[in-house]
Each structure stands twice: as C-alpha cells, then as structure tokens.
C-alpha cells in the first residue's frame, strides 16, 4: 500500500510502500520521492531485492539489532526485567489520503502502541509513536524510536 495516497493533483512528497503483515506490524518495502502529477498506479519502486524495514523493530519479529522500544516491566514482587522483548500485532488501522493511524497490542507484555503518520505540506512525513501500559504493574521505558 502506497502512503500517502496519490492522485494526479497532489504536489510532490515523500512516500513509502507498506506491506501489511497478519502476524505483526506493517513493514516498509520502499521509501522515496513521489513526484507530482503521477498517479499511484504509474509509480514503480526501484528495481532490486525488496528489503523489509519494520515500523517498530522487535526481536519478536526476527530483528536482532537494537529494538526500537527498549524497556521492561516491574514485577509485583519488585523484580525487574520482565517483558523486555515485545511482539506487537496490529489491532486496527485507519488510512486516509494524508494520514495513517494504527494501533497494536502485545498481550504478553501488556502494552499497546499507536502510530500516527502524516504527510505534511512541503513533502515531509511526520510520525509519532504512543505507548500505553495496559498491565497492572509499572513499565519502565528506556527509549521508543521512530525510524
């Protein structure tokens, strides 16, 4: 799915192609310049192997670099270090012409994330992750990165 959605009247912008996964979060298969005046069906990604970059890198989805969400859950007995490796699955998504919102949950880690991605005038993309603790104990966030 190409984001932002394109029609021939839109100005040039930055865009990305997302591949939706039933077992996790969408992955970026292409990122680049979307010229003005070109309909979406005429746009072709650069030739070569497709490389998948997750919107949120996680060990639970075979990404063994530094995870984009780093933190851990505090146990009721004071033990730390639980739920440090997440595996989010998409719950819902809403895609508009210039805005994408999705929510995902990791039931084991008892966390929910929300991504808001929007195309801005001038051609930039702006994204924001929000993290919600849906568990009964505290969760310490060391970092949450939008890549």
mmCIF file of C-alpha atoms in Angstrom, residues 4-143:
data_model
loop_
_atom_site.group_PDB
_atom_site.id
_atom_site.type_symbol
_atom_site.label_atom_id
_atom_site.label_comp_id
_atom_site.label_asym_id
_atom_site.label_seq_id
_atom_site.Cartn_x
_atom_site.Cartn_y
_atom_site.Cartn_z
ATOM 1 C CA UNK A 4 0.294 8.889 1.203
ATOM 2 C CA UNK A 5 -2.432 8.013 -1.251
ATOM 3 C CA UNK A 6 -1.790 9.626 -4.619
ATOM 4 C CA UNK A 7 -3.762 11.368 -7.317
ATOM 5 C CA UNK A 8 -2.509 13.500 -10.190
ATOM 6 C CA UNK A 9 -3.318 16.824 -8.485
ATOM 7 C CA UNK A 10 -1.146 16.269 -5.401
ATOM 8 C CA UNK A 11 2.198 18.036 -5.071
ATOM 9 C CA UNK A 12 5.441 16.076 -4.811
ATOM 10 C CA UNK A 13 6.068 14.434 -1.447
ATOM 11 C CA UNK A 14 7.957 11.722 0.362
ATOM 12 C CA UNK A 15 6.187 8.387 0.327
ATOM 13 C CA UNK A 16 6.533 4.844 1.465
ATOM 14 C CA UNK A 17 5.199 1.485 0.446
ATOM 15 C CA UNK A 18 3.892 -0.648 3.300
ATOM 16 C CA UNK A 19 3.405 -4.396 3.351
ATOM 17 C CA UNK A 20 0.788 -5.385 5.896
ATOM 18 C CA UNK A 21 1.533 -8.449 7.995
ATOM 19 C CA UNK A 22 -1.186 -10.520 9.671
ATOM 20 C CA UNK A 23 1.253 -11.520 12.425
ATOM 21 C CA UNK A 24 2.732 -8.157 13.336
ATOM 22 C CA UNK A 25 3.173 -4.554 12.310
ATOM 23 C CA UNK A 26 3.443 -3.316 8.711
ATOM 24 C CA UNK A 27 6.884 -3.264 7.128
ATOM 25 C CA UNK A 28 8.333 -0.627 4.820
ATOM 26 C CA UNK A 29 9.343 -2.084 1.444
ATOM 27 C CA UNK A 30 10.156 1.243 -0.241
ATOM 28 C CA UNK A 31 10.754 4.862 0.779
ATOM 29 C CA UNK A 32 11.333 7.658 -1.695
ATOM 30 C CA UNK A 33 10.207 10.649 -3.704
ATOM 31 C CA UNK A 34 6.649 10.741 -5.060
ATOM 32 C CA UNK A 35 6.603 13.202 -7.981
ATOM 33 C CA UNK A 36 3.605 15.451 -8.593
ATOM 34 C CA UNK A 37 1.240 14.736 -11.456
ATOM 35 C CA UNK A 38 1.847 10.972 -11.491
ATOM 36 C CA UNK A 39 -0.963 8.606 -10.460
ATOM 37 C CA UNK A 40 -0.154 5.857 -7.958
ATOM 38 C CA UNK A 41 -0.562 3.031 -10.473
ATOM 39 C CA UNK A 42 2.231 4.544 -12.619
ATOM 40 C CA UNK A 43 4.751 4.657 -9.770
ATOM 41 C CA UNK A 44 7.244 1.824 -9.665
ATOM 42 C CA UNK A 45 9.754 1.214 -6.878
ATOM 43 C CA UNK A 46 13.416 0.915 -7.788
ATOM 44 C CA UNK A 47 14.456 -2.438 -9.196
ATOM 45 C CA UNK A 48 16.265 -4.852 -6.922
ATOM 46 C CA UNK A 49 15.548 -7.053 -3.944
ATOM 47 C CA UNK A 50 12.806 -5.917 -1.596
ATOM 48 C CA UNK A 51 14.155 -5.135 1.828
ATOM 49 C CA UNK A 52 11.689 -5.034 4.686
ATOM 50 C CA UNK A 53 12.194 -2.465 7.423
ATOM 51 C CA UNK A 54 9.742 -2.781 10.292
ATOM 52 C CA UNK A 55 7.949 0.307 11.512
ATOM 53 C CA UNK A 56 8.917 -0.857 15.002
ATOM 54 C CA UNK A 57 11.949 -3.150 15.159
ATOM 55 C CA UNK A 58 11.432 -6.016 17.610
ATOM 56 C CA UNK A 59 13.337 -9.175 18.479
ATOM 57 C CA UNK A 60 9.987 -10.998 18.424
ATOM 58 C CA UNK A 61 9.805 -10.360 14.660
ATOM 59 C CA UNK A 62 13.311 -11.589 13.821
ATOM 60 C CA UNK A 63 15.028 -8.212 14.077
ATOM 61 C CA UNK A 64 18.144 -8.736 16.150
ATOM 62 C CA UNK A 65 19.514 -5.222 16.108
ATOM 63 C CA UNK A 66 18.753 -2.831 18.962
ATOM 64 C CA UNK A 67 14.961 -2.857 19.435
ATOM 65 C CA UNK A 68 13.127 0.402 18.798
ATOM 66 C CA UNK A 69 11.201 0.010 22.061
ATOM 67 C CA UNK A 70 13.518 -0.590 24.981
ATOM 68 C CA UNK A 71 12.208 -1.047 28.491
ATOM 69 C CA UNK A 72 10.971 -3.598 30.979
ATOM 70 C CA UNK A 73 8.078 -4.372 33.290
ATOM 71 C CA UNK A 74 8.312 -4.088 37.057
ATOM 72 C CA UNK A 75 7.048 -7.196 38.819
ATOM 73 C CA UNK A 76 4.675 -7.040 41.803
ATOM 74 C CA UNK A 77 7.429 -8.531 43.955
ATOM 75 C CA UNK A 78 9.936 -5.820 42.969
ATOM 76 C CA UNK A 79 11.693 -7.982 40.390
ATOM 77 C CA UNK A 80 12.636 -6.035 37.256
ATOM 78 C CA UNK A 81 13.424 -7.082 33.708
ATOM 79 C CA UNK A 82 10.173 -8.695 32.634
ATOM 80 C CA UNK A 83 8.538 -8.124 29.225
ATOM 81 C CA UNK A 84 11.669 -6.596 27.724
ATOM 82 C CA UNK A 85 11.142 -8.245 24.323
ATOM 83 C CA UNK A 86 7.863 -7.328 22.643
ATOM 84 C CA UNK A 87 5.847 -8.781 19.768
ATOM 85 C CA UNK A 88 3.095 -6.398 18.721
ATOM 86 C CA UNK A 89 0.214 -7.386 16.460
ATOM 87 C CA UNK A 90 -1.876 -4.821 14.610
ATOM 88 C CA UNK A 91 -5.359 -4.369 16.075
ATOM 89 C CA UNK A 92 -6.700 -1.668 13.785
ATOM 90 C CA UNK A 93 -5.656 0.808 11.143
ATOM 91 C CA UNK A 94 -7.201 3.838 9.511
ATOM 92 C CA UNK A 95 -5.674 5.122 6.286
ATOM 93 C CA UNK A 96 -6.684 8.471 4.842
ATOM 94 C CA UNK A 97 -5.271 10.419 1.925
ATOM 95 C CA UNK A 98 -2.525 12.006 4.026
ATOM 96 C CA UNK A 99 -2.810 10.353 7.455
ATOM 97 C CA UNK A 100 -2.287 6.815 8.722
ATOM 98 C CA UNK A 101 -3.133 5.643 12.235
ATOM 99 C CA UNK A 102 -2.655 2.169 13.611
ATOM 100 C CA UNK A 103 -2.836 0.512 16.988
ATOM 101 C CA UNK A 104 -1.167 -2.728 18.005
ATOM 102 C CA UNK A 105 -1.074 -4.791 21.188
ATOM 103 C CA UNK A 106 1.341 -7.218 22.807
ATOM 104 C CA UNK A 107 -0.904 -9.175 25.180
ATOM 105 C CA UNK A 108 2.032 -10.931 26.883
ATOM 106 C CA UNK A 109 3.907 -7.698 27.623
ATOM 107 C CA UNK A 110 0.594 -5.937 28.354
ATOM 108 C CA UNK A 111 1.452 -2.969 26.156
ATOM 109 C CA UNK A 112 -0.334 -1.116 23.374
ATOM 110 C CA UNK A 113 1.251 1.171 20.778
ATOM 111 C CA UNK A 114 -0.292 3.695 18.457
ATOM 112 C CA UNK A 115 1.394 5.104 15.352
ATOM 113 C CA UNK A 116 0.311 8.359 13.745
ATOM 114 C CA UNK A 117 1.958 9.040 10.386
ATOM 115 C CA UNK A 118 1.080 12.035 8.257
ATOM 116 C CA UNK A 119 2.177 13.659 5.045
ATOM 117 C CA UNK A 120 2.917 17.361 5.535
ATOM 118 C CA UNK A 121 2.806 20.289 3.122
ATOM 119 C CA UNK A 122 6.257 20.571 1.606
ATOM 120 C CA UNK A 123 6.669 16.819 1.237
ATOM 121 C CA UNK A 124 7.863 15.626 4.647
ATOM 122 C CA UNK A 125 6.494 12.710 6.637
ATOM 123 C CA UNK A 126 5.868 13.119 10.356
ATOM 124 C CA UNK A 127 5.414 10.166 12.665
ATOM 125 C CA UNK A 128 4.710 9.641 16.335
ATOM 126 C CA UNK A 129 4.526 6.519 18.485
ATOM 127 C CA UNK A 130 2.482 6.479 21.697
ATOM 128 C CA UNK A 131 2.890 3.666 24.228
ATOM 129 C CA UNK A 132 0.214 2.660 26.747
ATOM 130 C CA UNK A 133 0.731 0.299 29.664
ATOM 131 C CA UNK A 134 -2.370 -1.905 29.907
ATOM 132 C CA UNK A 135 -0.908 -4.077 32.666
ATOM 133 C CA UNK A 136 -1.368 -3.943 36.428
ATOM 134 C CA UNK A 137 2.307 -3.235 37.179
ATOM 135 C CA UNK A 138 4.619 -0.457 36.047
ATOM 136 C CA UNK A 139 6.577 -0.456 32.818
ATOM 137 C CA UNK A 140 9.891 1.426 32.552
ATOM 138 C CA UNK A 141 10.513 2.969 29.106
ATOM 139 C CA UNK A 142 14.177 3.453 28.273
ATOM 140 C CA UNK A 143 13.579 4.501 24.652
#
